[in-house]
Amino acid sequence: EAQVTQNPRYLITVTGKKLTVTCSQNMNHEYMSWYRQDPGLGLRQIYYSMNVEVTDKGDVPEGYKVSRKEKRNFPLILESPSPNQTSLYFCASSITSDGVNSPLHFGNGTRLTVT
Amino acid sequence: AQRVTQPEKLLSVFKGAPVELKCNYSYSGSPELFWYVQYSRQRLQLLLRHISRESIKGFTADLNKGETSFHLKKPFAQEEDSAMYYCALRSKGGSNYKLTFGKGTLLTVNP
């Protein structure tokens, strides 16, 4: 089944403890992106990747890192999480970054709580 | 900068009533617009896109460039339509065809 898989689904951690949220897609998509969803703010883009080894900042990149060593994986890294990073995170991918036939496919989300 | 506005956070209708979820955008280029839906405890899914001019689950949306709107409509709402709906605009900034989302409208269809 074609899908975007995020792990874990739920994560509770403490301030300053490094964590990684994994994202994997099996559709050979070039474009991948991370969003965070907060009440009243909707979805905001954190980072995106056009292809392997090509990543760039979205609207709210502070406090996050990403890597794209393989086409299928796009992990989100929080080196030193803080409570304001408590949020619902979505990974998404599309065939390419352009074109009208490239809708985003979303993962199930990761609910992160930082205490 | 591009912006997507969904003026209603909450919308409640009765089953069988018409429903319209409003979306307005601002963007200097040629917009590409989408509606995404998120059912309870599920991932976001693409509902429809303006380029396709399609009807999905009875929903339609027409791009009105004069009014810069892309309202989502359904003539007869069903209980299973209850969900969060996001309007999104795809714009190009450098090499990033970014999706900018509105803040969402929570639709509740009452029996």
mmCIF file of C-alpha atoms in Angstrom:
data_model
loop_
_atom_site.group_PDB
_atom_site.id
_atom_site.type_symbol
_atom_site.label_atom_id
_atom_site.label_comp_id
_atom_site.label_asym_id
_atom_site.label_seq_id
_atom_site.Cartn_x
_atom_site.Cartn_y
_atom_site.Cartn_z
ATOM 1 C CA GLU A 1 0.000 0.000 0.000
ATOM 2 C CA ALA A 2 1.325 3.410 -0.976
ATOM 3 C CA GLN A 3 1.764 5.486 2.127
ATOM 4 C CA VAL A 4 3.743 7.870 4.256
ATOM 5 C CA THR A 5 4.702 6.336 7.592
ATOM 6 C CA GLN A 6 5.669 8.324 10.652
ATOM 7 C CA ASN A 7 6.967 7.009 13.933
ATOM 8 C CA PRO A 8 6.225 7.288 16.728
ATOM 9 C CA ARG A 9 2.557 8.278 16.765
ATOM 10 C CA TYR A 10 2.823 9.672 20.273
ATOM 11 C CA LEU A 11 5.885 10.907 22.134
ATOM 12 C CA ILE A 12 6.278 12.518 25.531
ATOM 13 C CA THR A 13 9.706 13.806 26.406
ATOM 14 C CA VAL A 14 11.467 16.319 28.620
ATOM 15 C CA THR A 15 13.102 19.592 27.732
ATOM 16 C CA GLY A 16 16.543 19.203 26.217
ATOM 17 C CA LYS A 17 16.440 15.493 25.430
ATOM 18 C CA LYS A 18 17.263 14.968 21.773
ATOM 19 C CA LEU A 19 14.659 13.122 19.729
ATOM 20 C CA THR A 20 14.035 12.030 16.170
ATOM 21 C CA VAL A 21 10.714 11.533 14.424
ATOM 22 C CA THR A 22 11.056 9.256 11.443
ATOM 23 C CA CYS A 23 9.221 9.572 8.148
ATOM 24 C CA SER A 24 9.321 7.083 5.318
ATOM 25 C CA GLN A 25 7.436 6.920 2.007
ATOM 26 C CA ASN A 26 7.232 3.997 -0.381
ATOM 27 C CA MET A 27 6.048 5.888 -3.452
ATOM 28 C CA ASN A 28 9.444 6.962 -4.806
ATOM 29 C CA HIS A 29 8.469 10.577 -4.243
ATOM 30 C CA GLU A 30 11.080 13.235 -4.775
ATOM 31 C CA TYR A 31 9.556 15.935 -2.592
ATOM 32 C CA MET A 32 9.110 15.602 1.155
ATOM 33 C CA SER A 33 8.146 18.116 3.781
ATOM 34 C CA TRP A 34 7.447 18.498 7.487
ATOM 35 C CA TYR A 35 4.557 20.530 8.918
ATOM 36 C CA ARG A 36 3.429 21.261 12.431
ATOM 37 C CA GLN A 37 -0.238 21.719 13.253
ATOM 38 C CA ASP A 38 -1.269 23.935 16.152
ATOM 39 C CA PRO A 39 -4.748 25.032 17.251
ATOM 40 C CA GLY A 40 -5.688 28.330 15.687
ATOM 41 C CA LEU A 41 -2.566 28.387 13.537
ATOM 42 C CA GLY A 42 -3.286 25.612 11.050
ATOM 43 C CA LEU A 43 -0.355 23.872 9.394
ATOM 44 C CA ARG A 44 3.002 25.548 9.043
ATOM 45 C CA GLN A 45 5.928 24.206 7.040
ATOM 46 C CA ILE A 46 9.078 23.429 9.006
ATOM 47 C CA TYR A 47 11.474 22.037 6.402
ATOM 48 C CA TYR A 48 11.256 20.588 2.942
ATOM 49 C CA SER A 49 13.393 18.512 0.625
ATOM 50 C CA MET A 50 13.371 18.614 -3.152
ATOM 51 C CA ASN A 51 15.375 15.392 -3.465
ATOM 52 C CA VAL A 52 18.176 13.413 -1.881
ATOM 53 C CA GLU A 53 20.708 15.650 -0.127
ATOM 54 C CA VAL A 54 18.642 18.759 -0.925
ATOM 55 C CA THR A 55 16.876 20.340 2.034
ATOM 56 C CA ASP A 56 15.791 23.857 2.925
ATOM 57 C CA LYS A 57 13.937 25.829 5.577
ATOM 58 C CA GLY A 58 10.237 26.394 5.585
ATOM 59 C CA ASP A 59 8.392 29.005 7.625
ATOM 60 C CA VAL A 60 9.205 27.793 11.141
ATOM 61 C CA PRO A 61 12.566 25.958 11.053
ATOM 62 C CA GLU A 62 13.975 27.175 14.383
ATOM 63 C CA GLY A 63 14.804 24.339 16.724
ATOM 64 C CA TYR A 64 14.573 21.638 14.053
ATOM 65 C CA LYS A 65 16.933 19.789 11.759
ATOM 66 C CA VAL A 66 16.320 17.369 8.925
ATOM 67 C CA SER A 67 18.328 15.113 6.681
ATOM 68 C CA ARG A 68 17.653 13.385 3.378
ATOM 69 C CA LYS A 69 20.280 10.738 2.862
ATOM 70 C CA GLU A 70 17.905 8.404 1.059
ATOM 71 C CA LYS A 71 14.935 9.181 -1.136
ATOM 72 C CA ARG A 72 12.429 7.364 1.024
ATOM 73 C CA ASN A 73 13.393 8.772 4.442
ATOM 74 C CA PHE A 74 13.137 12.279 5.846
ATOM 75 C CA PRO A 75 13.664 12.308 9.622
ATOM 76 C CA LEU A 76 12.888 15.350 11.754
ATOM 77 C CA ILE A 77 15.410 15.979 14.518
ATOM 78 C CA LEU A 78 14.908 18.077 17.625
ATOM 79 C CA GLU A 79 18.366 18.511 19.163
ATOM 80 C CA SER A 80 17.097 20.213 22.317
ATOM 81 C CA PRO A 81 13.310 20.142 22.481
ATOM 82 C CA SER A 82 11.456 22.872 24.310
ATOM 83 C CA PRO A 83 7.832 23.073 25.489
ATOM 84 C CA ASN A 84 6.901 25.397 22.613
ATOM 85 C CA GLN A 85 7.605 22.496 20.265
ATOM 86 C CA THR A 86 4.702 20.583 21.724
ATOM 87 C CA SER A 87 2.581 20.061 18.646
ATOM 88 C CA LEU A 88 1.162 17.636 16.112
ATOM 89 C CA TYR A 89 3.670 16.964 13.361
ATOM 90 C CA PHE A 90 2.933 15.775 9.838
ATOM 91 C CA CYS A 91 5.287 14.490 7.226
ATOM 92 C CA ALA A 92 4.163 14.740 3.606
ATOM 93 C CA SER A 93 5.474 13.758 0.217
ATOM 94 C CA SER A 94 4.652 14.284 -3.425
ATOM 95 C CA ILE A 95 5.929 12.964 -6.731
ATOM 96 C CA THR A 96 7.752 16.169 -7.473
ATOM 97 C CA SER A 97 7.638 19.642 -6.060
ATOM 98 C CA ASP A 98 5.926 21.110 -9.079
ATOM 99 C CA GLY A 99 3.136 20.369 -11.430
ATOM 100 C CA VAL A 100 -0.543 20.055 -10.984
ATOM 101 C CA ASN A 101 -0.428 16.311 -10.578
ATOM 102 C CA SER A 102 1.600 16.363 -7.406
ATOM 103 C CA PRO A 103 -0.750 16.583 -4.451
ATOM 104 C CA LEU A 104 0.767 16.073 -1.041
ATOM 105 C CA HIS A 105 0.321 12.710 0.680
ATOM 106 C CA PHE A 106 0.368 13.008 4.455
ATOM 107 C CA GLY A 107 1.471 10.671 7.200
ATOM 108 C CA ASN A 108 -0.711 9.893 10.211
ATOM 109 C CA GLY A 109 0.946 12.470 12.383
ATOM 110 C CA THR A 110 3.115 12.427 15.490
ATOM 111 C CA ARG A 111 1.798 14.049 18.625
ATOM 112 C CA LEU A 112 4.758 15.382 20.583
ATOM 113 C CA THR A 113 4.592 16.680 24.128
ATOM 114 C CA VAL A 114 7.639 18.341 25.655
ATOM 115 C CA THR A 115 7.473 18.896 29.411
ATOM 116 C CA ALA B 1 3.621 36.824 0.523
ATOM 117 C CA GLN B 2 0.810 34.387 -0.007
ATOM 118 C CA ARG B 3 -1.972 34.007 2.482
ATOM 119 C CA VAL B 4 -5.002 31.780 2.838
ATOM 120 C CA THR B 5 -7.923 32.890 4.960
ATOM 121 C CA GLN B 6 -10.697 30.665 6.224
ATOM 122 C CA PRO B 7 -12.918 33.064 8.135
ATOM 123 C CA GLU B 8 -14.957 30.441 9.996
ATOM 124 C CA LYS B 9 -13.268 28.315 12.652
ATOM 125 C CA LEU B 10 -16.460 26.392 13.275
ATOM 126 C CA LEU B 11 -19.430 25.644 11.058
ATOM 127 C CA SER B 12 -22.437 23.660 12.165
ATOM 128 C CA VAL B 13 -25.272 22.563 9.880
ATOM 129 C CA PHE B 14 -28.031 19.996 9.921
ATOM 130 C CA LYS B 15 -27.991 16.896 7.778
ATOM 131 C CA GLY B 16 -29.420 17.608 4.360
ATOM 132 C CA ALA B 17 -28.722 21.331 4.520
ATOM 133 C CA PRO B 18 -26.401 23.035 2.050
ATOM 134 C CA VAL B 19 -22.934 23.831 3.286
ATOM 135 C CA GLU B 20 -20.349 26.332 2.133
ATOM 136 C CA LEU B 21 -16.867 26.584 3.606
ATOM 137 C CA LYS B 22 -15.246 29.852 2.702
ATOM 138 C CA CYS B 23 -11.687 30.325 1.528
ATOM 139 C CA ASN B 24 -10.026 33.501 0.337
ATOM 140 C CA TYR B 25 -6.454 33.842 -0.788
ATOM 141 C CA SER B 26 -3.905 36.476 -1.614
ATOM 142 C CA TYR B 27 -1.128 35.673 -4.040
ATOM 143 C CA SER B 28 0.512 37.721 -6.738
ATOM 144 C CA GLY B 29 1.078 34.819 -9.114
ATOM 145 C CA SER B 30 -1.218 32.260 -10.692
ATOM 146 C CA PRO B 31 -2.666 30.268 -7.806
ATOM 147 C CA GLU B 32 -3.050 26.553 -7.512
ATOM 148 C CA LEU B 33 -5.672 25.768 -4.891
ATOM 149 C CA PHE B 34 -6.642 22.673 -2.971
ATOM 150 C CA TRP B 35 -9.018 21.523 -0.292
ATOM 151 C CA TYR B 36 -7.729 18.987 2.217
ATOM 152 C CA VAL B 37 -9.906 17.169 4.744
ATOM 153 C CA GLN B 38 -8.969 15.639 8.066
ATOM 154 C CA TYR B 39 -11.471 13.244 9.626
ATOM 155 C CA SER B 40 -11.272 12.588 13.338
ATOM 156 C CA ARG B 41 -7.991 10.892 14.263
ATOM 157 C CA GLN B 42 -6.970 10.489 10.634
ATOM 158 C CA ARG B 43 -4.363 11.980 8.357
ATOM 159 C CA LEU B 44 -5.002 14.890 6.046
ATOM 160 C CA GLN B 45 -6.282 13.800 2.670
ATOM 161 C CA LEU B 46 -6.627 15.668 -0.550
ATOM 162 C CA LEU B 47 -10.294 16.353 -1.217
ATOM 163 C CA LEU B 48 -10.106 18.251 -4.452
ATOM 164 C CA ARG B 49 -8.036 20.700 -6.473
ATOM 165 C CA HIS B 50 -9.191 23.535 -8.622
ATOM 166 C CA ILE B 51 -7.317 22.409 -11.699
ATOM 167 C CA SER B 52 -9.342 19.209 -11.897
ATOM 168 C CA ARG B 53 -12.762 20.866 -11.672
ATOM 169 C CA GLU B 54 -13.989 17.639 -10.133
ATOM 170 C CA SER B 55 -16.670 16.749 -7.632
ATOM 171 C CA ILE B 56 -15.546 14.528 -4.782
ATOM 172 C CA LYS B 57 -18.023 13.144 -2.221
ATOM 173 C CA GLY B 58 -20.521 15.673 -3.532
ATOM 174 C CA PHE B 59 -18.216 18.625 -2.853
ATOM 175 C CA THR B 60 -17.271 21.171 -5.488
ATOM 176 C CA ALA B 61 -15.150 24.288 -5.418
ATOM 177 C CA ASP B 62 -14.774 26.971 -8.042
ATOM 178 C CA LEU B 63 -11.837 29.283 -8.284
ATOM 179 C CA ASN B 64 -13.003 32.893 -8.546
ATOM 180 C CA LYS B 65 -9.972 34.962 -9.416
ATOM 181 C CA GLY B 66 -11.922 38.207 -9.306
ATOM 182 C CA GLU B 67 -12.958 37.619 -5.715
ATOM 183 C CA THR B 68 -9.797 35.617 -4.922
ATOM 184 C CA SER B 69 -11.943 32.886 -3.463
ATOM 185 C CA PHE B 70 -12.127 29.099 -3.581
ATOM 186 C CA HIS B 71 -15.190 28.248 -1.514
ATOM 187 C CA LEU B 72 -16.089 24.605 -0.918
ATOM 188 C CA LYS B 73 -19.747 23.698 -1.410
ATOM 189 C CA LYS B 74 -22.033 20.753 -1.016
ATOM 190 C CA PRO B 75 -25.783 20.942 -1.624
ATOM 191 C CA PHE B 76 -26.812 18.332 0.951
ATOM 192 C CA ALA B 77 -24.505 17.757 3.913
ATOM 193 C CA GLN B 78 -24.146 14.278 5.438
ATOM 194 C CA GLU B 79 -23.097 13.351 8.959
ATOM 195 C CA GLU B 80 -19.974 11.677 7.609
ATOM 196 C CA ASP B 81 -18.858 15.051 6.234
ATOM 197 C CA SER B 82 -18.062 16.173 9.780
ATOM 198 C CA ALA B 83 -14.342 16.911 9.722
ATOM 199 C CA MET B 84 -11.720 19.617 9.676
ATOM 200 C CA TYR B 85 -11.323 21.227 6.267
ATOM 201 C CA TYR B 86 -8.234 23.092 5.138
ATOM 202 C CA CYS B 87 -7.915 25.289 2.112
ATOM 203 C CA ALA B 88 -4.391 25.405 0.696
ATOM 204 C CA LEU B 89 -2.561 27.402 -1.929
ATOM 205 C CA ARG B 90 0.515 26.195 -3.750
ATOM 206 C CA SER B 91 2.980 28.903 -4.553
ATOM 207 C CA LYS B 92 6.526 28.944 -5.768
ATOM 208 C CA GLY B 93 9.201 30.590 -3.687
ATOM 209 C CA GLY B 94 12.594 29.869 -5.130
ATOM 210 C CA SER B 95 12.680 26.128 -5.632
ATOM 211 C CA ASN B 96 9.976 25.356 -3.107
ATOM 212 C CA TYR B 97 6.479 24.805 -4.350
ATOM 213 C CA LYS B 98 5.090 25.333 -0.893
ATOM 214 C CA LEU B 99 1.606 24.628 0.285
ATOM 215 C CA THR B 100 0.271 27.413 2.471
ATOM 216 C CA PHE B 101 -2.664 26.298 4.552
ATOM 217 C CA GLY B 102 -5.526 28.241 6.024
ATOM 218 C CA LYS B 103 -6.236 27.752 9.699
ATOM 219 C CA GLY B 104 -9.034 25.336 8.990
ATOM 220 C CA THR B 105 -12.783 25.116 9.481
ATOM 221 C CA LEU B 106 -14.298 22.446 11.682
ATOM 222 C CA LEU B 107 -17.527 21.296 10.078
ATOM 223 C CA THR B 108 -20.096 19.543 12.216
ATOM 224 C CA VAL B 109 -23.125 18.022 10.539
ATOM 225 C CA ASN B 110 -25.861 17.358 13.047
ATOM 226 C CA PRO B 111 -28.482 14.616 12.597
#
